[in-house]
Short mmCIF file of N, CA and C in Angstrom, two decimals:
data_model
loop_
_atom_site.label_atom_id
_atom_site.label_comp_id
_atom_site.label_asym_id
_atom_site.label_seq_id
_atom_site.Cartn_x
_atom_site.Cartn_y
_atom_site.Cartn_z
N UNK A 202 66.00 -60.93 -25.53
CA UNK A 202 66.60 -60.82 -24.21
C UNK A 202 68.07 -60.47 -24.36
N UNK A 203 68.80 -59.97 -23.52
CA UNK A 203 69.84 -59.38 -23.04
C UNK A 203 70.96 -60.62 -24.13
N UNK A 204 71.41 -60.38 -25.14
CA UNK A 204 72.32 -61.52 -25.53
C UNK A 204 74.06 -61.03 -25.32
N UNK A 205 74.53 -60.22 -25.16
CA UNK A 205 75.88 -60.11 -25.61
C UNK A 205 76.53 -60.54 -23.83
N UNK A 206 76.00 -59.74 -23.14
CA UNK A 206 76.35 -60.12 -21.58
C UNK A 206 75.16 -60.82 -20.59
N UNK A 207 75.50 -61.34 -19.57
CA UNK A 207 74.43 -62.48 -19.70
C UNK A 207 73.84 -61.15 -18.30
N UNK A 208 72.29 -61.41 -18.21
CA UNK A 208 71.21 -60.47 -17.92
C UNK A 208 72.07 -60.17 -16.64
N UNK A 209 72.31 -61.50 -15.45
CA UNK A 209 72.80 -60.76 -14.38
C UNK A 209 73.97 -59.85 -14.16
N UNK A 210 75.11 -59.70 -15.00
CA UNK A 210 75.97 -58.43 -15.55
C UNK A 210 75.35 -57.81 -15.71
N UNK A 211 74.21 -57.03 -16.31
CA UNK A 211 73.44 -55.83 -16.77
C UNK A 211 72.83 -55.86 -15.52
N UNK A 212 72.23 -56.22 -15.04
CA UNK A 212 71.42 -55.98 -13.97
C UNK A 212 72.79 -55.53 -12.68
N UNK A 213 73.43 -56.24 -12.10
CA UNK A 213 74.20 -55.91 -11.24
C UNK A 213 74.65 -54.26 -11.43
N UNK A 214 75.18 -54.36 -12.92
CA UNK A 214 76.33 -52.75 -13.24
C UNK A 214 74.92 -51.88 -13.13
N UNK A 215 73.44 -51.83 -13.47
CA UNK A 215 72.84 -51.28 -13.49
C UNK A 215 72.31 -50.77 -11.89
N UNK A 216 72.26 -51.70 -11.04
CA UNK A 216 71.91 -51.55 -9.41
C UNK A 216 73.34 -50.59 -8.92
N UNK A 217 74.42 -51.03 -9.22
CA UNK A 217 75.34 -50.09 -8.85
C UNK A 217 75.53 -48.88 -9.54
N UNK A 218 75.10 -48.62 -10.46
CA UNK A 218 75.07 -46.70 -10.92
C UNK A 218 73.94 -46.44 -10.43
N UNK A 219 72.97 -46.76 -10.11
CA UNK A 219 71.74 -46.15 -9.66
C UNK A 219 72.07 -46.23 -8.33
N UNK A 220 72.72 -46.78 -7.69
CA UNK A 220 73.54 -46.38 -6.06
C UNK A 220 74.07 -45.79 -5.94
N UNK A 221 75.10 -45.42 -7.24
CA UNK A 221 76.28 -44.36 -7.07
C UNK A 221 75.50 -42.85 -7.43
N UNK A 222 74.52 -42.81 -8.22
CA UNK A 222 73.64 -41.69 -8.65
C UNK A 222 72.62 -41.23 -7.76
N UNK A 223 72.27 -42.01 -7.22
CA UNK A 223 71.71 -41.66 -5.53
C UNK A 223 72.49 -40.99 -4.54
N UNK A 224 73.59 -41.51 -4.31
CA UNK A 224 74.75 -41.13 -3.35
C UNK A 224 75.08 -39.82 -3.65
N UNK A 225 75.28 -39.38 -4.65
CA UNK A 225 76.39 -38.41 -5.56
C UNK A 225 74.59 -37.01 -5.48
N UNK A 226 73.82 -37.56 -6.17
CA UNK A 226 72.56 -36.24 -6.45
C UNK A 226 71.24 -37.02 -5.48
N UNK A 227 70.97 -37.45 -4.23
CA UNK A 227 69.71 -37.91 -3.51
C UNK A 227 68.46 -37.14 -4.30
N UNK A 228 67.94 -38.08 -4.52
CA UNK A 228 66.13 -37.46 -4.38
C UNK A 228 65.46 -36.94 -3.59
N UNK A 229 66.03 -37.40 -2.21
CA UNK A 229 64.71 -37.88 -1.54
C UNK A 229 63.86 -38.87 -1.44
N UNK A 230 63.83 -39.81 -2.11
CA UNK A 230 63.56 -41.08 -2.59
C UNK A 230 64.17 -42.04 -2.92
N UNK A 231 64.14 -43.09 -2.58
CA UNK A 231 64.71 -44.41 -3.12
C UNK A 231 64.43 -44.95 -4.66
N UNK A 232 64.48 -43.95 -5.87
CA UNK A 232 64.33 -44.79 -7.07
C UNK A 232 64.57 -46.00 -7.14
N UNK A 233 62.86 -47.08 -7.99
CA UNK A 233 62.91 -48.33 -8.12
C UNK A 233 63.40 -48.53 -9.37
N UNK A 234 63.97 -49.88 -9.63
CA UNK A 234 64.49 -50.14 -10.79
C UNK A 234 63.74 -51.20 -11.49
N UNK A 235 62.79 -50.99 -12.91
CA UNK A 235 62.06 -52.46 -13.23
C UNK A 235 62.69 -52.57 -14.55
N UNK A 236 63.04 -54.04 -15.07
CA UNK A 236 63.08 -54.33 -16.17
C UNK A 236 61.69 -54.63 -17.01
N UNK A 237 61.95 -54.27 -18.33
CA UNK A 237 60.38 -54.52 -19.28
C UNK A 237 61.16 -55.17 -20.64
N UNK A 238 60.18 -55.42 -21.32
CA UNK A 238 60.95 -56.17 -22.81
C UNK A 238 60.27 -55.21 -23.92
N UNK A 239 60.81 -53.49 -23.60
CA UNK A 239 60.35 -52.85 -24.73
C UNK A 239 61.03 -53.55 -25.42
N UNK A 240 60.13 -53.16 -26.92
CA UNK A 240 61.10 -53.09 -28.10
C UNK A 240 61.85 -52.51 -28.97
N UNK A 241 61.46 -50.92 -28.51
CA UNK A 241 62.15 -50.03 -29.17
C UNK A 241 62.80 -49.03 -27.76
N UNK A 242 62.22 -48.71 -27.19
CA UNK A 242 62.77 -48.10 -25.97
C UNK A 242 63.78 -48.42 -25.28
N UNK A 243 64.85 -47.48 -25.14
CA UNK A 243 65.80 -48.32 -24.22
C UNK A 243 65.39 -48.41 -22.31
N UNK A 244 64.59 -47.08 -22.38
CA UNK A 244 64.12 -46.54 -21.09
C UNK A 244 63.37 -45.42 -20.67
N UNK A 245 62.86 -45.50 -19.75
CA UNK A 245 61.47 -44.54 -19.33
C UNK A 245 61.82 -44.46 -17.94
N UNK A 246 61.44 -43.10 -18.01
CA UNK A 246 61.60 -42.99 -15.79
C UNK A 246 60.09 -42.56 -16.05
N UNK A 247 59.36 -42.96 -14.61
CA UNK A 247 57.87 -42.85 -14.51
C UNK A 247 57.89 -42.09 -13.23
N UNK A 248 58.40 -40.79 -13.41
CA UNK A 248 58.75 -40.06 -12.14
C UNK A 248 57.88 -39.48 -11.34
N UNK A 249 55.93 -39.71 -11.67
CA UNK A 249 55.44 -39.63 -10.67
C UNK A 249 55.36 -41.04 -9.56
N UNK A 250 55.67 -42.58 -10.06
CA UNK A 250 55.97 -43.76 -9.21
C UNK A 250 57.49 -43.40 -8.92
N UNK A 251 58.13 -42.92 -9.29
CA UNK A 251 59.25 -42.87 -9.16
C UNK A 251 60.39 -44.26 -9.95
N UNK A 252 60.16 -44.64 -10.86
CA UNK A 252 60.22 -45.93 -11.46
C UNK A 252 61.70 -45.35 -12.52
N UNK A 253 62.38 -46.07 -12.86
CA UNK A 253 63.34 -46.46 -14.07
C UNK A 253 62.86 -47.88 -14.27
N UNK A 254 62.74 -47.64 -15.58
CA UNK A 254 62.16 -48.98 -16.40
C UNK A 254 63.29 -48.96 -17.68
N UNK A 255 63.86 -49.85 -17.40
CA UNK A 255 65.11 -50.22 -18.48
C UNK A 255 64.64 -51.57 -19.28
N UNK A 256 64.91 -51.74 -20.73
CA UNK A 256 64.79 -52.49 -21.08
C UNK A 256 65.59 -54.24 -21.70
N UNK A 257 65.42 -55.06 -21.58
CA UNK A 257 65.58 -56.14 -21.72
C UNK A 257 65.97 -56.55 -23.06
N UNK A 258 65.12 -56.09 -23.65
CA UNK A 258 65.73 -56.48 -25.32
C UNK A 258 66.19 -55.37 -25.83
N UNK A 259 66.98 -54.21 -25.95
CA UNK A 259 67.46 -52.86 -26.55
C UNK A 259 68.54 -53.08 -25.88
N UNK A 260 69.02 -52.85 -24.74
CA UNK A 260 69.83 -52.74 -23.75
C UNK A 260 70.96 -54.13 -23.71
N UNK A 261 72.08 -53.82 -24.66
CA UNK A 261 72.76 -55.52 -24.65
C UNK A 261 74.30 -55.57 -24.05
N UNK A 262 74.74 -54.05 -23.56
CA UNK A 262 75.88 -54.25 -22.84
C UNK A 262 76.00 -53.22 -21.71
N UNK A 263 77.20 -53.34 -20.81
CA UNK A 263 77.10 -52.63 -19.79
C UNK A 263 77.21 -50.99 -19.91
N UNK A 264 77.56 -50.66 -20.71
CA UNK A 264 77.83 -48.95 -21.42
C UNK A 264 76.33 -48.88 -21.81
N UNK A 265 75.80 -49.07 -22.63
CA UNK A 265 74.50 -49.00 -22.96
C UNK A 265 73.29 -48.88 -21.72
N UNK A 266 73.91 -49.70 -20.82
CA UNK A 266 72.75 -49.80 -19.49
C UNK A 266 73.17 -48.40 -18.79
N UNK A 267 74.57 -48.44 -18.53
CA UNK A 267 74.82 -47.11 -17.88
C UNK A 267 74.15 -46.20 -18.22
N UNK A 268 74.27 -46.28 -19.63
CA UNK A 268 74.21 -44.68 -20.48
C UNK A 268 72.90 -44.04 -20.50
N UNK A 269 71.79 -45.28 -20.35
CA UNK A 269 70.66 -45.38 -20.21
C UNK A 269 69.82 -45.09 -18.94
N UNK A 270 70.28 -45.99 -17.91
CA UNK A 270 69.78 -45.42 -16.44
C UNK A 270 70.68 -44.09 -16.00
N UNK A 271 71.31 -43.50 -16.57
CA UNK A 271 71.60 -42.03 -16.31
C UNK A 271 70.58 -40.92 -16.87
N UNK A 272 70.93 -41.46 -18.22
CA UNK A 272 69.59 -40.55 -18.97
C UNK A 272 68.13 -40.52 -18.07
N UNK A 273 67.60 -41.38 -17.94
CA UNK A 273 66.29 -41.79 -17.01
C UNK A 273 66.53 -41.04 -15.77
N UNK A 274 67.56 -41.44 -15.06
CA UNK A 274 67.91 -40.54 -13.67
C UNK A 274 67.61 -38.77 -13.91
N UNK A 275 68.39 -38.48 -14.74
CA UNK A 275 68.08 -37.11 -15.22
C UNK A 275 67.14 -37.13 -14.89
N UNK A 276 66.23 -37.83 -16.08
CA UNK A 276 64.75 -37.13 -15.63
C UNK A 276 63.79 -36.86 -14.59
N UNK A 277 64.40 -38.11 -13.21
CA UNK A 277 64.02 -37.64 -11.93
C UNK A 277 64.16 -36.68 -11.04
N UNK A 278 65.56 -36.37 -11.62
CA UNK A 278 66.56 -35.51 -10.69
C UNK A 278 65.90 -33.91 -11.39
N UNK A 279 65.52 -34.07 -12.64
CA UNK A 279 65.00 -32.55 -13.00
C UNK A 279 63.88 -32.56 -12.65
N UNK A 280 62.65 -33.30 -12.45
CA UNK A 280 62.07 -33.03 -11.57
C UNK A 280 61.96 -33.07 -10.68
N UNK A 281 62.75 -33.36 -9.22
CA UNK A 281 62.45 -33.08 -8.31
C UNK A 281 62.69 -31.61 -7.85
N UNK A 282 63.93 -31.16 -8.94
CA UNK A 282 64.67 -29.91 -8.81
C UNK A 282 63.49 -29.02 -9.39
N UNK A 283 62.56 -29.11 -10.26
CA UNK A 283 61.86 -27.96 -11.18
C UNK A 283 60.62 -28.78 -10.88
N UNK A 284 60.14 -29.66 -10.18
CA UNK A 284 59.14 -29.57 -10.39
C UNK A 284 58.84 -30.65 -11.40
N UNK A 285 56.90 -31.03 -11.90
CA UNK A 285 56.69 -31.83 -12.88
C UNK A 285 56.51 -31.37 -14.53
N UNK A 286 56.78 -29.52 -14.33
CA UNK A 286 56.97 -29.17 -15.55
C UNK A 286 58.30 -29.42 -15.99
N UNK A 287 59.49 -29.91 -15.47
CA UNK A 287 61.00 -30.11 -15.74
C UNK A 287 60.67 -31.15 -16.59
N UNK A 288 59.22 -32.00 -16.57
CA UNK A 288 59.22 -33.59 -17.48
C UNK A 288 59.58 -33.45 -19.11
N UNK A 289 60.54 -34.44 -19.47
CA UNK A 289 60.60 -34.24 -21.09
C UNK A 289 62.37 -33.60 -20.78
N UNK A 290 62.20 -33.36 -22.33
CA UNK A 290 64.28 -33.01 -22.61
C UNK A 290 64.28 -31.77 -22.45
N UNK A 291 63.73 -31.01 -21.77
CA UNK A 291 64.25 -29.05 -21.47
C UNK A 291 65.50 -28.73 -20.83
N UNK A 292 65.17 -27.46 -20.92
CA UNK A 292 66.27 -27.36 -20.19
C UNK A 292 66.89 -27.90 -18.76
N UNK A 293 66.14 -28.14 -17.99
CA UNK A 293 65.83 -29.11 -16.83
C UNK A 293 66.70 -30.13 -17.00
N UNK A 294 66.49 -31.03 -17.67
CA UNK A 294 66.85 -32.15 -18.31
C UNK A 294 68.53 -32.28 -18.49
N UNK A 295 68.56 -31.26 -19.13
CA UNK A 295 69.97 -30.90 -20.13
C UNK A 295 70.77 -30.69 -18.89
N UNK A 296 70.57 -29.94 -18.45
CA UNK A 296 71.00 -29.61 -17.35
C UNK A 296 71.53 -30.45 -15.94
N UNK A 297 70.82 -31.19 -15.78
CA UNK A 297 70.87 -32.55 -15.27
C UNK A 297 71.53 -33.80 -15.98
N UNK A 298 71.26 -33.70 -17.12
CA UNK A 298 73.03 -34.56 -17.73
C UNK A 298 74.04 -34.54 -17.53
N UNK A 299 74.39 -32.51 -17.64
CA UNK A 299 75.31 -32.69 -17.73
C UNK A 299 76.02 -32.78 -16.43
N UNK A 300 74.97 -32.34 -15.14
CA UNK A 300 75.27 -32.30 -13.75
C UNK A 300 75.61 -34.04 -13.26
N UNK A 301 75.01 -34.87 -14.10
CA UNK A 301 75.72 -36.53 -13.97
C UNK A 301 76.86 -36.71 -14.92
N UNK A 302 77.57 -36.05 -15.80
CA UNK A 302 78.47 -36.02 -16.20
C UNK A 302 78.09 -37.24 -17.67
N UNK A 303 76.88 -36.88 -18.43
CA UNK A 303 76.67 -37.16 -19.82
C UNK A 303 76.71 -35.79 -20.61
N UNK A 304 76.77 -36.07 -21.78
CA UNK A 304 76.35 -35.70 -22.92
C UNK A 304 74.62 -35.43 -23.01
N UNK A 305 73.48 -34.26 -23.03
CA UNK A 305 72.06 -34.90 -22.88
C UNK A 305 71.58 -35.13 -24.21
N UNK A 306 71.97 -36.13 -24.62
CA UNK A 306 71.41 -36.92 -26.11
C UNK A 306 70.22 -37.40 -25.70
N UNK A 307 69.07 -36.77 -26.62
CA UNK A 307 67.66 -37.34 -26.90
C UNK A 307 67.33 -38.75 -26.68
N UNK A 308 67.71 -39.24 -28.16
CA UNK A 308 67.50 -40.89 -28.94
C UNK A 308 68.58 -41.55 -28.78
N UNK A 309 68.31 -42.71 -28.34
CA UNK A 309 69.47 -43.68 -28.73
C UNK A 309 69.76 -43.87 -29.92
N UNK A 310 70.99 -45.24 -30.39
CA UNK A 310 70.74 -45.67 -31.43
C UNK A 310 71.19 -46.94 -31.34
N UNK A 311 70.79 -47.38 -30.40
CA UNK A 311 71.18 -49.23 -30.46
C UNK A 311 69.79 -49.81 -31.18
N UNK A 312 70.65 -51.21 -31.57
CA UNK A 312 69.49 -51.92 -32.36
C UNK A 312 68.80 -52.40 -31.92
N UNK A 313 67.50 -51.93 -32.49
CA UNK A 313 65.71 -52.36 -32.10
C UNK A 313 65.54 -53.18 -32.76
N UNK A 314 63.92 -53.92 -32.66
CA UNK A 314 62.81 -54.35 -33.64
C UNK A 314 61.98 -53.86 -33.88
N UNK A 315 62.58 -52.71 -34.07
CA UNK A 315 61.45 -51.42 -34.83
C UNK A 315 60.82 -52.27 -35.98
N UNK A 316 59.99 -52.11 -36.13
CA UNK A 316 58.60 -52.32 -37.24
C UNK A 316 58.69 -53.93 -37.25
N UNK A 317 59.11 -54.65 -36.49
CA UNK A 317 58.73 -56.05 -36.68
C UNK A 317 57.52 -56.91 -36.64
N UNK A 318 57.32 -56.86 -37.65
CA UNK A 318 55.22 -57.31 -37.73
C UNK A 318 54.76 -58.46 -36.70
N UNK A 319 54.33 -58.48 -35.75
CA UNK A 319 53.80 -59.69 -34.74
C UNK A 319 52.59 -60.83 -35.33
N UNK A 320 52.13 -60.10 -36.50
CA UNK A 320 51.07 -61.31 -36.94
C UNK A 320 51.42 -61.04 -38.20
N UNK A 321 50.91 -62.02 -38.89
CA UNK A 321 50.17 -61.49 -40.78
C UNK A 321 49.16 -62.16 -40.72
N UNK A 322 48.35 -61.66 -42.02
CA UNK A 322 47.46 -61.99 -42.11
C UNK A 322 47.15 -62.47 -43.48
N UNK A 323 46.52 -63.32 -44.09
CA UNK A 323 46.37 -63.41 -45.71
C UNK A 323 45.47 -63.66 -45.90
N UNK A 324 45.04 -62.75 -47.08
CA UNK A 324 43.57 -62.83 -47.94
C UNK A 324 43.55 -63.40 -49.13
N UNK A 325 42.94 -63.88 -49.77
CA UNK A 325 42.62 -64.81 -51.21
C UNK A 325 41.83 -63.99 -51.95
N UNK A 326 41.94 -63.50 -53.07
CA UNK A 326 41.20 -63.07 -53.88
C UNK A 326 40.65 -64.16 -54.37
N UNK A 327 39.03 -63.94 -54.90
CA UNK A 327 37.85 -65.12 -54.84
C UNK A 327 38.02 -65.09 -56.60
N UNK A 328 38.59 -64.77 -57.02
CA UNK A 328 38.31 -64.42 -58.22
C UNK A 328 39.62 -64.50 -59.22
N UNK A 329 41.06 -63.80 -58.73
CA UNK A 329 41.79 -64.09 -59.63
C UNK A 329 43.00 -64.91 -59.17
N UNK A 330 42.68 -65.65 -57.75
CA UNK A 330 43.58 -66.53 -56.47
C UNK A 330 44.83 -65.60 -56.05
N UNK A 331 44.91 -64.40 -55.95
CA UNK A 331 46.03 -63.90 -55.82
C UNK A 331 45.71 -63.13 -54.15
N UNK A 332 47.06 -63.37 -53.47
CA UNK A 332 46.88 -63.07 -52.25
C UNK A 332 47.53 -61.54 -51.80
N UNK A 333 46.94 -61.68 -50.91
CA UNK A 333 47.25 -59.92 -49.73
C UNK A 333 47.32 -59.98 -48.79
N UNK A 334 48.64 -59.42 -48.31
CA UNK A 334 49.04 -59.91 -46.50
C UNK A 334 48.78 -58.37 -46.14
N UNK A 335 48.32 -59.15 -45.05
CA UNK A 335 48.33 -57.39 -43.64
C UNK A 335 48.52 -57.67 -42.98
N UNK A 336 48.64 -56.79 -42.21
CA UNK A 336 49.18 -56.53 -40.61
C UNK A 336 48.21 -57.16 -39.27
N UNK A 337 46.88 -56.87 -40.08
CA UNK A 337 45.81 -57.25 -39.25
C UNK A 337 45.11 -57.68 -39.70
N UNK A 338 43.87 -58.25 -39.19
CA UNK A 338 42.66 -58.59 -39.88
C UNK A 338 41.57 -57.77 -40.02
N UNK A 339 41.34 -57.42 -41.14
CA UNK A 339 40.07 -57.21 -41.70
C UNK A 339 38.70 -57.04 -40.79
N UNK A 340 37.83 -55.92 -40.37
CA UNK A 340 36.89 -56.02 -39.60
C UNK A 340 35.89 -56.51 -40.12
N UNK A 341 35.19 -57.63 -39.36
CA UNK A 341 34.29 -58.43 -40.02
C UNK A 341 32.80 -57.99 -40.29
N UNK A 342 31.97 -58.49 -40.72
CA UNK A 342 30.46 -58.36 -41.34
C UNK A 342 30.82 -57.47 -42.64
N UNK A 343 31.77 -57.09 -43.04
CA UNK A 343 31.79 -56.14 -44.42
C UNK A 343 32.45 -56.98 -45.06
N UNK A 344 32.32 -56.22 -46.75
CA UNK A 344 32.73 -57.21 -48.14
C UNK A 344 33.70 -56.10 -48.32
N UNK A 345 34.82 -56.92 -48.90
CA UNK A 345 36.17 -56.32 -48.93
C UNK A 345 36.56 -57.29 -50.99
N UNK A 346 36.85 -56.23 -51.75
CA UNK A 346 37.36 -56.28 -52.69
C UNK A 346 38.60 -56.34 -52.76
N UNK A 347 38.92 -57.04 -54.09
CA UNK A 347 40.64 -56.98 -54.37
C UNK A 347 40.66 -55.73 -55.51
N UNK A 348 41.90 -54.72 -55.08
CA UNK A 348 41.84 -53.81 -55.61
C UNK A 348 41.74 -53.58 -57.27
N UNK A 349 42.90 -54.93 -57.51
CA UNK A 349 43.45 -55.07 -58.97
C UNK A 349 42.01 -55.41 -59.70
N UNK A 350 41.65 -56.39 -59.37
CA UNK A 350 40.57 -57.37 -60.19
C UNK A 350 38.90 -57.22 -59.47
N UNK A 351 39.16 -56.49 -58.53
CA UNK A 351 37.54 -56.50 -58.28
C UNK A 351 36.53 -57.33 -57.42
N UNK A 352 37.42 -58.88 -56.92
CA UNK A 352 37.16 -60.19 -56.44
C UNK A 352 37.10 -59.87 -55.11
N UNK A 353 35.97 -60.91 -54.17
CA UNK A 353 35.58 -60.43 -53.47
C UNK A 353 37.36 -61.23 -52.24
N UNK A 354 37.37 -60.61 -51.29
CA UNK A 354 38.74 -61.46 -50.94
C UNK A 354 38.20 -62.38 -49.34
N UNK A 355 38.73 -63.31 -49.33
CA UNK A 355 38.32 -64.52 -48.18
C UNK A 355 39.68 -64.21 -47.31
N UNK A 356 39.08 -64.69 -46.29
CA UNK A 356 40.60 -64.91 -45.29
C UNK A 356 41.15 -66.24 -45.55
N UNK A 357 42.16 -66.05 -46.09
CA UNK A 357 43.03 -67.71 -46.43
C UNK A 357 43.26 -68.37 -44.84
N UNK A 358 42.79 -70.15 -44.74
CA UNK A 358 43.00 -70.50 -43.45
C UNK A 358 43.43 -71.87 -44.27
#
C-alpha cells in the first residue's frame, strides 16, 4: 500500500488532475477513477468503461500519481479523438501527451514486486532426501522423478 505519502494525499492530488484534465481537454464523459493493488502496473485506462485504474502499491508519491493518471488520460483522450483504433502508444497517444503537456514515455520505472513468488512449494526426493521448491504444485495422479538421482519425489508437508 501507498507508504511514502499517506493514501488520502494520493488520492486527493489524483481527483484534482483528473478535474483539471477534464476541464482543460473534456471527453464527453465523466472519467471514473478506481484504485487496484496491481503489482507491477502503475495504470490502465479501460476506455471502453471509461475507467483509470491507478494503482495502490506502484504508485508511492504525488509526481508519480500525476505522471500516471495523465499517461492513462491520454489514452482516453486519443480515443475519443481517433476512435478505438487510437488504443495502445501510436501515434494517437503520443500525440495526446504531448497535447497534456508530458513527455509520451511507454514504461515506468518505479519500484515493483515484479517476480515476487506468492506460494512455494517443496518436494522431497524419496530416495536421496534432497529437496525442490516450485512455484506451484505439481499436477496430481502422475509420478514425478528427481532429476539428479532418479527418486520418486513426495510433496514435503
Amino acid at each position: 500500500m501507498c507508504t511514502g505519502h499517506s493514501f488520502d494525499t494520493l488520492r486527493i492530488a489524483a481527483a484534482a488532475r483528473l478535474q483539471q484534465l477534464s476541464e482543460q481537454f473534456p471527453l464527453g464523459y465523466e472519467p471514473q477513477l478506481v484504485w487496484r493493488a496491481y503489482r507491477v502496473t502503475a495504470g490502465i485506462a479501460y476506455y471502453r468503461q471509461g475507467v483509470i485504474g491507478l494503482s495502490t502499491r506502484v504508485l508511492q508519491d504525488e509526481k508519480s500519481v500525476i505522471e500516471t493518471l495523465t499517461h492513462e488520460y491520454a489514452h482516453l483522450l486519443a480515443v475519443v479523438r481517433n476512435g478505438n483504433r487510437a488504443a495502445g502508444h501510436g501515434e494517437a497517444w503520443r500525440k495526446a501527451m504531448r497535447d497534456l503537456g508530458q513527455e509520451p514515455t511507454v514504461r515506468h520505472n518505479y519500484a515493483v514486486e515484479r517476480n515476487t513468488p506468492r506460494q512455494r512449494v517443496i518436494y522431497q526426493c524419496l530416495r536421496c532426501g534432497r529437496h525442490v521448491v516450485r512455484a506451484r504444485r505439481l499436477p496430481r495422479k502422475r509420478r514425478y522423478v528427481h532429476a539428479n538421482c532418479g527418486g520418486d519425489l513426495k510433496l514435503a508437508g
